[in-house]
Coordinates of C-alpha atoms and ligand atoms in Angstrom, one line a residue:
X11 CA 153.5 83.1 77.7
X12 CA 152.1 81.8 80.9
X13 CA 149.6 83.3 83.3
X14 CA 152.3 84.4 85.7
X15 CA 154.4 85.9 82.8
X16 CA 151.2 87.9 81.6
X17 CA 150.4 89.2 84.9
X18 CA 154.3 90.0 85.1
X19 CA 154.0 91.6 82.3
X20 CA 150.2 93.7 83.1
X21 CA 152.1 94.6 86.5
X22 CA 154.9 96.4 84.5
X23 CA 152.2 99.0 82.5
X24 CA 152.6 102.4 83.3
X25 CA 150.1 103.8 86.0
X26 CA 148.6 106.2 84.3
X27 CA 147.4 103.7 81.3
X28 CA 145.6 101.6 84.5
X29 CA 144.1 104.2 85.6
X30 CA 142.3 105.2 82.4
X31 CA 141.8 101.2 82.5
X32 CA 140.1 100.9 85.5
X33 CA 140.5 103.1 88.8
X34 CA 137.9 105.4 89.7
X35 CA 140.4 106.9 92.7
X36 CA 143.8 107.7 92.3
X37 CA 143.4 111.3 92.3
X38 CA 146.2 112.8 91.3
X39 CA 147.8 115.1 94.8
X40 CA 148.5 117.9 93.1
X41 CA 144.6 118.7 92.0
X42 CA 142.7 121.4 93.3
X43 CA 139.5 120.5 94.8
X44 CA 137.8 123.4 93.3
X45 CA 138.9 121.5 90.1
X46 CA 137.2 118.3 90.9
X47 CA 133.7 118.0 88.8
X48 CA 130.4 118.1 91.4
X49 CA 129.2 115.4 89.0
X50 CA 130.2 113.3 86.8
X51 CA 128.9 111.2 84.1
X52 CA 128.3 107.3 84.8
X53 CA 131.0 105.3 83.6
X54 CA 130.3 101.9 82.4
X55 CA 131.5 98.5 84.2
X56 CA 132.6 95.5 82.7
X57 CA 133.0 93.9 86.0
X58 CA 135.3 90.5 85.3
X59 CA 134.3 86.9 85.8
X60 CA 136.7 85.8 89.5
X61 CA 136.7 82.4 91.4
X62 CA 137.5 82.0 94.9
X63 CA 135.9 81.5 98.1
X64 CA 133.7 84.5 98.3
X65 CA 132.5 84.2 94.5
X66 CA 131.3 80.5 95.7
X67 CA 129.7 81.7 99.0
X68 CA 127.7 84.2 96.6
X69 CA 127.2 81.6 93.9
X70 CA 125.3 79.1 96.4
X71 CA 123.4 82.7 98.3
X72 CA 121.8 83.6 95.0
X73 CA 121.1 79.6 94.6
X74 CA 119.4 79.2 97.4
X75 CA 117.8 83.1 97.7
X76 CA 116.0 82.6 94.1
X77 CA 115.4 79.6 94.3
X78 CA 113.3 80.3 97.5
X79 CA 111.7 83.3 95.8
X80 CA 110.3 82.0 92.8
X81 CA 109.5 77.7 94.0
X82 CA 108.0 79.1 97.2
X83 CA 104.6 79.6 96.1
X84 CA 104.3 76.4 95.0
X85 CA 104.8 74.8 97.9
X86 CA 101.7 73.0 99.7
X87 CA 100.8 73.0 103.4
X88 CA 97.6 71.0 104.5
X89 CA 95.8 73.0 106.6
X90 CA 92.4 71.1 106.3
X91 CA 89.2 71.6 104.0
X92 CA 88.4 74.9 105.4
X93 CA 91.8 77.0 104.8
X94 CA 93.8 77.2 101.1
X95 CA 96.9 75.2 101.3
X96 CA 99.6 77.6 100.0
X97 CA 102.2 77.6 102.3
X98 CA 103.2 81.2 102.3
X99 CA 99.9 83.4 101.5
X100 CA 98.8 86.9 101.6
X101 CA 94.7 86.6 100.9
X102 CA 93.6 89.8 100.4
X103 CA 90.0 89.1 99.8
X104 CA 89.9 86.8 103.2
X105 CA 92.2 89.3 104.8
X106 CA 95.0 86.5 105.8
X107 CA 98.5 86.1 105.7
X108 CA 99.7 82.7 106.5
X109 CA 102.8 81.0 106.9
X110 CA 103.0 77.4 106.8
X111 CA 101.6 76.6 110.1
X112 CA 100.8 80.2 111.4
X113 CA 97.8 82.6 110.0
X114 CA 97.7 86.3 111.0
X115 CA 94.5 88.0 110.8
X116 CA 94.0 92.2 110.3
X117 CA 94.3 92.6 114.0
X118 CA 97.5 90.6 114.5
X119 CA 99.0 92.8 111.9
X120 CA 101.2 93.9 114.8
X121 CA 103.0 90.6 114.2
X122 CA 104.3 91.7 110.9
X123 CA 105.4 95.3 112.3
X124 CA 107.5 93.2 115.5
X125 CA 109.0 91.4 112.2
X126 CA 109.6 94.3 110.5
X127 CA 111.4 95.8 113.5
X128 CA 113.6 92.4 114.6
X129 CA 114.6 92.5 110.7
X130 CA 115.8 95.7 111.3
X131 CA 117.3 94.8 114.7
X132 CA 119.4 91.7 112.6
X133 CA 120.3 94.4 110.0
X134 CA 122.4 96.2 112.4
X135 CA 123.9 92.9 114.0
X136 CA 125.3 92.1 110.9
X137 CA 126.9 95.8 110.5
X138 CA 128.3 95.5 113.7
X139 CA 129.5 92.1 113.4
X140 CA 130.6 92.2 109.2
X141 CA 129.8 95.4 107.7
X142 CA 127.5 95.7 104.6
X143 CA 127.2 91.9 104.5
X144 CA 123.4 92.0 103.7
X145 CA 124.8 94.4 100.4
X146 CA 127.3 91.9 99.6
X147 CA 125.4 88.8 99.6
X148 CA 121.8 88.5 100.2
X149 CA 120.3 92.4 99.1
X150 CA 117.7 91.7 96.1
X151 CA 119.6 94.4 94.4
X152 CA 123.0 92.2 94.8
X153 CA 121.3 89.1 94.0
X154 CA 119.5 90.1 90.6
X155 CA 122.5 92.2 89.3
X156 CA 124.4 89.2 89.9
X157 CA 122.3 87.1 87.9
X158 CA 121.6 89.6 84.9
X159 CA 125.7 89.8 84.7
X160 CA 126.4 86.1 84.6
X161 CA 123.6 86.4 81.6
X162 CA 125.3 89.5 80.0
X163 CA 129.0 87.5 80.3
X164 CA 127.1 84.4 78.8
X165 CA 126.2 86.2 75.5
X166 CA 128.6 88.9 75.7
X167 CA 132.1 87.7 76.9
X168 CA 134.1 88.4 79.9
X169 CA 135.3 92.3 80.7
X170 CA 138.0 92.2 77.5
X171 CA 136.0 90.4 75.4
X172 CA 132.9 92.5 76.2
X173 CA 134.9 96.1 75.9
X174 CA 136.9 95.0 72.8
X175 CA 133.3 93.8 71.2
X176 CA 131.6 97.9 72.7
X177 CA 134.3 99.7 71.6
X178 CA 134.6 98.2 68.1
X179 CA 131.8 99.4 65.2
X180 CA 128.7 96.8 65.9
X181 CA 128.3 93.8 63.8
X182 CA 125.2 91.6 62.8
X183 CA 126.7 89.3 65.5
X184 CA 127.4 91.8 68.6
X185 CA 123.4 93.0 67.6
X186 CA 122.5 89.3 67.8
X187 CA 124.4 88.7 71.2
X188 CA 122.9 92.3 73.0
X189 CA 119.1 91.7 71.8
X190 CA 119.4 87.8 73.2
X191 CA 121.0 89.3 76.6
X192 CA 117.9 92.0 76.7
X193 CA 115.5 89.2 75.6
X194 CA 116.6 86.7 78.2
X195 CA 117.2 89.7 81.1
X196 CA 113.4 90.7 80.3
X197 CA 112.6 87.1 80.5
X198 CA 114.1 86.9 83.7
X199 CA 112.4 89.9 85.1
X200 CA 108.9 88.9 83.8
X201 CA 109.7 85.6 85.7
X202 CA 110.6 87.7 88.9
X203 CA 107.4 89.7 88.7
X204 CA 105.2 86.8 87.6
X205 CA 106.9 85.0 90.8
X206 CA 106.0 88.1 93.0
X207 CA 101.9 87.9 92.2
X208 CA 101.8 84.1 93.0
X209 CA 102.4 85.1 96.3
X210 CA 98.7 86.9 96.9
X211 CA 96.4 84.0 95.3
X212 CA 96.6 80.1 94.5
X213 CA 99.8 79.8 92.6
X214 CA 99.0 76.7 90.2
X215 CA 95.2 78.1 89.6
X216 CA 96.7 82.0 88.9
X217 CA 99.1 80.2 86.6
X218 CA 96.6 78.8 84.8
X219 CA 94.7 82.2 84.7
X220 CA 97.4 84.2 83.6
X221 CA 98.2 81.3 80.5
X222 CA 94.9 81.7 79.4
X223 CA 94.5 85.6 79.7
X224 CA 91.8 85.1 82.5
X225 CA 93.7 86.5 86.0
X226 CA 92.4 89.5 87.3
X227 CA 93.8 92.6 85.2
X228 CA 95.8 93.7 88.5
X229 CA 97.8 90.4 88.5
X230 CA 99.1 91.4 84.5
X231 CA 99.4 95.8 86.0
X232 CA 102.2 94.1 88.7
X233 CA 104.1 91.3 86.6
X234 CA 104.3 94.4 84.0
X235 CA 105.6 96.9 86.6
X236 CA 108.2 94.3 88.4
X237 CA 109.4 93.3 84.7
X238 CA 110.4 96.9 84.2
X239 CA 111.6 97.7 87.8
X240 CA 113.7 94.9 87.8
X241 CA 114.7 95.0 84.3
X242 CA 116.0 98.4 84.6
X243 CA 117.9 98.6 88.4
X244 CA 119.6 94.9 87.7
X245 CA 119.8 95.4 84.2
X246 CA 120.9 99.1 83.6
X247 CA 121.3 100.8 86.7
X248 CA 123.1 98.3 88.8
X249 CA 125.6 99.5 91.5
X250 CA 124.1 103.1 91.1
X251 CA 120.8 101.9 92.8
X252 CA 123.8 100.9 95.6
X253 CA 125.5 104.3 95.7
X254 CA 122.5 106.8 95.0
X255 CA 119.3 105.1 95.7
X256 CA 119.3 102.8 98.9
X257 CA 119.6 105.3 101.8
X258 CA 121.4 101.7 104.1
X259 CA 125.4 102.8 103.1
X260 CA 124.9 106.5 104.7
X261 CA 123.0 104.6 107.5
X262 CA 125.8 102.0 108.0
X263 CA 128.4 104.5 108.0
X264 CA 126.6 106.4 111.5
X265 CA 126.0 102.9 112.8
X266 CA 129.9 101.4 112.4
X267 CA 133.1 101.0 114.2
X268 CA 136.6 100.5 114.6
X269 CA 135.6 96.5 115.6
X270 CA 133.7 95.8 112.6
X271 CA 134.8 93.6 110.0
X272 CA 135.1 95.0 106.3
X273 CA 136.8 94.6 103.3
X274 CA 139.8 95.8 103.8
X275 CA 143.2 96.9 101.5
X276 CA 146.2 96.2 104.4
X277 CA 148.4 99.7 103.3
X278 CA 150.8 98.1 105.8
X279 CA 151.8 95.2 103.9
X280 CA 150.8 96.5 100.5
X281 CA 152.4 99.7 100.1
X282 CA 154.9 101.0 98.1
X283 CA 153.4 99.2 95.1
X284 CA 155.1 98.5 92.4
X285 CA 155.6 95.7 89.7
X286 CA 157.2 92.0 90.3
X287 CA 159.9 93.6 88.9
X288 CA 160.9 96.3 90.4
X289 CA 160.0 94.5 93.6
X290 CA 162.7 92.2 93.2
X291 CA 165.5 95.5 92.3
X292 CA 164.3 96.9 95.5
X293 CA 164.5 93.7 97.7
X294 CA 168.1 93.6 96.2
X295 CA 169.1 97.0 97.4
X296 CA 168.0 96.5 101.1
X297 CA 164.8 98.9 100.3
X298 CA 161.0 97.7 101.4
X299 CA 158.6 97.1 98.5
X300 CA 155.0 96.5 99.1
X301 CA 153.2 93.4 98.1
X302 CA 150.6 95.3 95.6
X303 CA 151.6 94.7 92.5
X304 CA 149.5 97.1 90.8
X305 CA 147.7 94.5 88.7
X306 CA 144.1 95.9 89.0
X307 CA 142.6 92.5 89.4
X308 CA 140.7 93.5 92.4
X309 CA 139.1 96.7 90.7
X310 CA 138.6 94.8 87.4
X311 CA 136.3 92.0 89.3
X312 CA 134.6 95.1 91.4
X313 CA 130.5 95.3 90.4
X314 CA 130.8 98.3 91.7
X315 CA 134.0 99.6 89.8
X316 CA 136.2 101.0 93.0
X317 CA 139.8 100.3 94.4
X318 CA 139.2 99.2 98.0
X319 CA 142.6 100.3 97.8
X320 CA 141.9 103.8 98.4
X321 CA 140.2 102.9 101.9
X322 CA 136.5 101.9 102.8
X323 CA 133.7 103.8 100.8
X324 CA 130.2 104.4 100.2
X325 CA 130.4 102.2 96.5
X326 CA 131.9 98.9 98.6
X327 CA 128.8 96.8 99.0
X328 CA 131.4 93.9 101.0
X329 CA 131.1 91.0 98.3
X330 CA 134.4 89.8 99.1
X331 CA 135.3 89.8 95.2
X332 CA 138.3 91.7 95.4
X333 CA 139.6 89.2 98.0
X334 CA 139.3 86.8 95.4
X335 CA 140.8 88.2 92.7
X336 CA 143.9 89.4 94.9
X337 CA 144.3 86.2 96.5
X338 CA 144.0 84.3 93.3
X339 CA 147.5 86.6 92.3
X340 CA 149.2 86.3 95.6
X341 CA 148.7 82.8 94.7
X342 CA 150.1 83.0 91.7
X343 CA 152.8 84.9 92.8
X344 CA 153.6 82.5 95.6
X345 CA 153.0 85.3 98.3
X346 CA 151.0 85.1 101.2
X347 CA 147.0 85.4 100.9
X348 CA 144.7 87.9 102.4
X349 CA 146.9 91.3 100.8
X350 CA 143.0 92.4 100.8
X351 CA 140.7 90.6 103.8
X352 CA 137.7 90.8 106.1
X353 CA 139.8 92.9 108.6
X354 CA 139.1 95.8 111.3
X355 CA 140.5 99.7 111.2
X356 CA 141.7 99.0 114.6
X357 CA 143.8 96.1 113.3
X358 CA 145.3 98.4 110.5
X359 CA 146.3 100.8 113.5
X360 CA 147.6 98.0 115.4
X361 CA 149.6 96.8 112.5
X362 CA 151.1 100.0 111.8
X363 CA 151.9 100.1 115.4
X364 CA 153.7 96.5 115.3
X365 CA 150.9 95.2 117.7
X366 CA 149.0 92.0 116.9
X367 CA 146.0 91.9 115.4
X368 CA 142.8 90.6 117.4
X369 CA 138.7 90.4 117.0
X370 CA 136.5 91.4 118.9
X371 CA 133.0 89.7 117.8
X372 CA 131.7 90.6 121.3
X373 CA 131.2 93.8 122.1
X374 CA 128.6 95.9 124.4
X375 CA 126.8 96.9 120.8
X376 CA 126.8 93.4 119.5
X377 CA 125.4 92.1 122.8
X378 CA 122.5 94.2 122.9
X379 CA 121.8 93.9 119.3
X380 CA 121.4 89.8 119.9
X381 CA 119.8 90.1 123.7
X382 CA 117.0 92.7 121.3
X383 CA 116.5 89.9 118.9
X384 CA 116.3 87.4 121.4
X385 CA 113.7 89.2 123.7
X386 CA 111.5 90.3 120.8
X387 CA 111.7 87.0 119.2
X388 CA 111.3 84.9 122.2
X389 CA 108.0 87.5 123.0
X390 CA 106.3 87.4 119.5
X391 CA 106.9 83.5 119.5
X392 CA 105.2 83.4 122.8
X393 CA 102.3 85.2 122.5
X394 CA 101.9 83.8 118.9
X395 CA 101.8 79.9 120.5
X396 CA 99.8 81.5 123.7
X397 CA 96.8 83.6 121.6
X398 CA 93.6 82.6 121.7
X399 CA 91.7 80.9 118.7
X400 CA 88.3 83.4 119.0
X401 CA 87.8 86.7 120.1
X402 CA 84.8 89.2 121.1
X403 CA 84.1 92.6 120.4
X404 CA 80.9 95.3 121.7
X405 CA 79.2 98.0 120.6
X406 CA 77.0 99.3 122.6
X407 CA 73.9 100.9 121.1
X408 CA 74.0 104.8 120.4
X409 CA 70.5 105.7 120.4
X410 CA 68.3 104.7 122.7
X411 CA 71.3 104.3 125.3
X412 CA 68.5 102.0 127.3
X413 CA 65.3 101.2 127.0
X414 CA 62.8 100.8 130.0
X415 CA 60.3 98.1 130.1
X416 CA 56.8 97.9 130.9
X417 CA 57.6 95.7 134.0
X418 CA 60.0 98.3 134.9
X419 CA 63.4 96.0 133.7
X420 CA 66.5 98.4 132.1
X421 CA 67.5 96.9 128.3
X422 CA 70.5 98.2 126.6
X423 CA 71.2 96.7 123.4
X424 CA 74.8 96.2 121.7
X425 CA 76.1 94.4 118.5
X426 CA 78.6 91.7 119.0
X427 CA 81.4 90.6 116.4
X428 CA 82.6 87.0 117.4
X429 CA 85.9 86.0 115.9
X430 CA 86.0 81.8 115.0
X431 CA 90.2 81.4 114.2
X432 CA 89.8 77.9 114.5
X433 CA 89.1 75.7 110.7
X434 CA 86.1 74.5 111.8
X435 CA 82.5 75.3 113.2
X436 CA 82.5 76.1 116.4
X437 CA 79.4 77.2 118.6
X438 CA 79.3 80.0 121.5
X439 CA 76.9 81.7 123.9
X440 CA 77.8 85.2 125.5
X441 CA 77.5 85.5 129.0
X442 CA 77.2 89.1 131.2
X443 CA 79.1 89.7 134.0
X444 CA 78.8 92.6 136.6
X445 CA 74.6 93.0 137.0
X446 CA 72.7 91.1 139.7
X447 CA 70.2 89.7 137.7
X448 CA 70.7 89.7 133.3
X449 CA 68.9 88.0 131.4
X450 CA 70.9 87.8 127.4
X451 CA 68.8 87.6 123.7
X452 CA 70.1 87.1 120.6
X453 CA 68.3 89.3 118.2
X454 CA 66.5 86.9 114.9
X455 CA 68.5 83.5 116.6
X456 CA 65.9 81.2 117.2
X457 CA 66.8 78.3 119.6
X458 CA 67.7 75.0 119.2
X459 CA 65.4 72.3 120.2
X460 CA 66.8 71.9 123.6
X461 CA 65.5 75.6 124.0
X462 CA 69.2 77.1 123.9
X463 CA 70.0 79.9 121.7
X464 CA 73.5 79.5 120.5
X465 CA 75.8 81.6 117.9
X466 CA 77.6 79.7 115.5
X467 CA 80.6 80.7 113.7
X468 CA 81.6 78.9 110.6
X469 CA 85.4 77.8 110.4
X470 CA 87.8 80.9 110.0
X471 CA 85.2 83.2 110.1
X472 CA 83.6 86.3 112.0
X473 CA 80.0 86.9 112.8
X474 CA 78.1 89.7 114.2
X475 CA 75.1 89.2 116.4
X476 CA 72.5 91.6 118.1
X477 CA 72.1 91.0 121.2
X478 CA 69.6 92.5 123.9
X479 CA 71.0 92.6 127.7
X480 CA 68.1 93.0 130.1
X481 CA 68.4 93.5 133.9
X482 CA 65.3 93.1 136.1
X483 CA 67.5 93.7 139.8
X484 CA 64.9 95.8 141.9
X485 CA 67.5 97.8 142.3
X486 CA 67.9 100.3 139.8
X487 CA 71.6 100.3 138.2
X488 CA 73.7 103.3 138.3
X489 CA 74.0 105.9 135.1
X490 CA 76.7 103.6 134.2
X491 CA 77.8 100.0 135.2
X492 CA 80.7 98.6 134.0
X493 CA 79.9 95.0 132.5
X494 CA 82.3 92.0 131.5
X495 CA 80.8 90.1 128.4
X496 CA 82.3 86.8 128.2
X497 CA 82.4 84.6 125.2
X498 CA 82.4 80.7 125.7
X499 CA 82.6 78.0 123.5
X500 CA 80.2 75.6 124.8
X501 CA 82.5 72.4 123.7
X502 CA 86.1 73.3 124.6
X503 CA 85.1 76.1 127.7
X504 CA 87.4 78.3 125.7
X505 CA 86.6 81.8 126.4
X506 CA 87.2 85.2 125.6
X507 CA 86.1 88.3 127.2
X508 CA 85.4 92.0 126.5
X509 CA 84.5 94.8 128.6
X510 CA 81.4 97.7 128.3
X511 CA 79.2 99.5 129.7
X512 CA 75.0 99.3 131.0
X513 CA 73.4 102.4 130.9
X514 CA 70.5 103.3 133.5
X515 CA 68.7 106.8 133.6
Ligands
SF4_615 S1 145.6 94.7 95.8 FE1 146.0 92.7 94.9 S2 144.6 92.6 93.1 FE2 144.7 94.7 93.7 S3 146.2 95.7 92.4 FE3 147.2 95.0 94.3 S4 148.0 93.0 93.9 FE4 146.5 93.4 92.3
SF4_616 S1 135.7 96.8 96.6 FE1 135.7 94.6 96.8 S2 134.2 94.1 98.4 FE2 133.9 96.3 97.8 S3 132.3 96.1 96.2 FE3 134.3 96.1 95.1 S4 134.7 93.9 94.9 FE4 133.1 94.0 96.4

């Protein structure tokens, strides 16, 4: 029998054995919704193996996203002897982040937060412009359940093979298959979480470490929560994290409209279903017959086990699988392509109308979503080429607020944290601006031989210096001057400033 003749022949089972098959929808009309369960029990998916377009677009997403996640750490970036060359590094100990070229100290944290936000921003550009493509493709969730079942159909079998070898009393063999697939799914969740910890010291040296039992006992508490998390939401939970846990499908649904692409079942061209069959006895009496031909293919390939068939819903995560499967049998059928497509509800109105579809990529929402993105990006890049490489900060003494001298002078006293970004030494005296006549003393710094006392700050460092500011004007000050303490870096005139206060009686 050939493929065409078996799907023929699948087409041509009655209804209600599919649905026991496979459908989740396909309520029956005549139940009463008192009837229908508040909850009810998870039902296992044996989502099947599909090729097509979309399953390749995924194939080469999860590629590329993994491959990112777990080589990245290992990747090298010079930034000279005074800075670790990990390209991508949170040092918690140092209190850095960096990024290849860029490192973000605590007080540029804000840099992380305007990420954070334009991440967000890009989230709901995608909605408006494809649905729950971040779900479908690139979600960690998506990616690693996508992995563990191309590991579970590896030992396992495709869906019959899989729920013929379930459903049957449990050999040595179907043992043998499960504890390899929970051996190798743990392996690959040990590898995620061991991946994940590489990220906050040297990757090669922590490597090492962890080999030899000697990384910090924090390092082994995180690789052993990761394992688990992963292991259980990729492994055993899987699209229930999707429909119960992630709060983004009840978000999406507010943020949505009529001009956003989603997976979608055309009713118009599908409906009435029915078999090849029958299809053919209607066509031959002059009466319409839909181009669904009932074969479940696209709710057999679903991870998430619905019928996109009954409309859009909360469990579609937009993979584009169903496409796949249903094109692959239009295909085979030798009828048109795209029965189930990337379409708009306002294109499902228009076809019922007669009218022609059309997209509409921009749209007022869509606009402002990129000019966001482009303003906040364009900003952060901005001020991250334009900030300065050292910074100042006072603290003016608390008790005595001044201090008057025997020749009658005013001294207040302050302490003075210097920030060095730069990777190497760098040396810097502190001027004060806004008194007639200062004169400023570094606390315990002696001077150099050419009598000047200057502060220097190692490479990537901060230092904090005591520092006396005496003014000997004749006039006396009022209670409180406002002062401008300005820090210079005596060999590139860089400076950065910082203003206080100078306290008189
Ligand atoms: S929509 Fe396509 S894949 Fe789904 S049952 Fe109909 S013909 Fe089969
Ligand atoms: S209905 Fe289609 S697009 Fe939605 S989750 Fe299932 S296979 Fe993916």
């Amino acid at each position: 029998m050939t493929a065409l003749e078996e799907l023929v022949k699948e087409s041509e089972v009655k209804p209600v054995e599919k649905k026991l098959a496979g459908a989740t929808a396909n309520l029956a009309p005549d139940i009463d919704d008192d009837e229908i369960p508040l909850y009810a029990p998870r039902r296992k998916i044996y989502p099947q193996s599909v090729s097509g377009t979309f399953r390749r677009i995924k194939w080469s997403v999860l590629a590329i996203t993994l491959g990112i996640y777990y080589l990245l750490p290992f990747v090298r970036w010079d930034r000279g002897p005074n800075a670790p060359d990990q390209a991508v590094l949170i040092d918690f100990p140092s209190r850095r982040f960096y990024f290849f070229f860029i490192e973000l100290w605590p007080q540029e944290i804000y840099y992380l937060t305007g990420l954070l936000i334009l991440a967000a921003i890009a989230l709901f550009l995608m909605n408006a412009l494809a649905g729950r493509i971040w779900c479908g493709y690139m979600c960690p969730q998506t990616v690693w359940t996508d992995l563990f079942f191309a590991i579970e159909r590896f030992f396992e079998g495709d869906r019959r093979e899989h729920m013929r070898s379930d459903a049957q009393k449990w050999t040595v063999k179907t043992w043998a298959f499960k504890a390899a697939k929970h051996f190798t799914w743990l392996m690959m969740a040990w590898w995620t979480g061991g991946a994940w910890v590489l990220y906050f010291a040297d990757a090669p040296t922590l490597v090492k470490d962890l080999a030899s039992g000697n990384a910090p006992f924090v390092a082994y508490l995180w690789i052993g929560i990761l394992t688990l998390t992963t292991y259980t939401f990729a492994g055993h939970m899987r699209e229930q994290v999707c429909m119960y846990m992630c709060p983004w499908p009840r978000i999406q649904a507010a943020l949505t409209d009529e001009y956003a692409l989603n997976v979608t079942y055309r009713y118009d061209r599908g409906e009435p279903r029915c078999s090849v069959k029958k299809a053919e006895q209607l066509h031959a009496q002059g009466k319409p017959a839909g181009d669904c031909v009932e074969c479940l293919q696209c709710v057999h390939v679903c991870p998430t086990g619905i019928d996109i068939r009954d409309g859009s819903q909360l469990g579609c995560i937009q993979c584009g699988l169903c496409i796949d499967a249903c094109d692959n049998i239009m295909s085979k059928l030798g009828r048109p392509t795209g029965l189930i497509a990337y379409d708009t509800d306002i294109n499902i109105k228009r076809r019922l109308e007669g009218k022609q579809p059309f997209f509409k990529l921009v749209r007022m929402r869509t606009v402002l979503y990129a000019a966001i993105i482009a303003i906040a990006g364009g900003i952060m890049i901005y001020t991250l080429a334009t900030r300065d490489s050292e910074g100042i900060s006072v603290i003016h003494d608390r008790n005595p607020m001044y201090v008057r001298m025997s020749d009658g002078a005013l001294r207040n006293g302050y302490t003075i944290r210097i920030v060095n970004k730069r990777l190497k030494s760098r040396d810097f005296i502190v001027a004060v601006d806004g008194l007639p006549s200062t004169l400023v003393d570094y606390v315990g710094l002696p001077p150099r031989a050419d009598g000047r006392q200057l502060v220097t700050v190692g490479p990537d460092q901060t230092r904090e210096v005591r520092v006396m500011v005496t003014d000997y004007a004749t006039t006396p000050p009022a209670p409180s001057t406002t002062v401008l303490f300005r820090l210079i870096d005596i060999d590139s005139g860089e400076v950065a400033e910082m203003r206080d206060h100078f306290f008189g009686p």
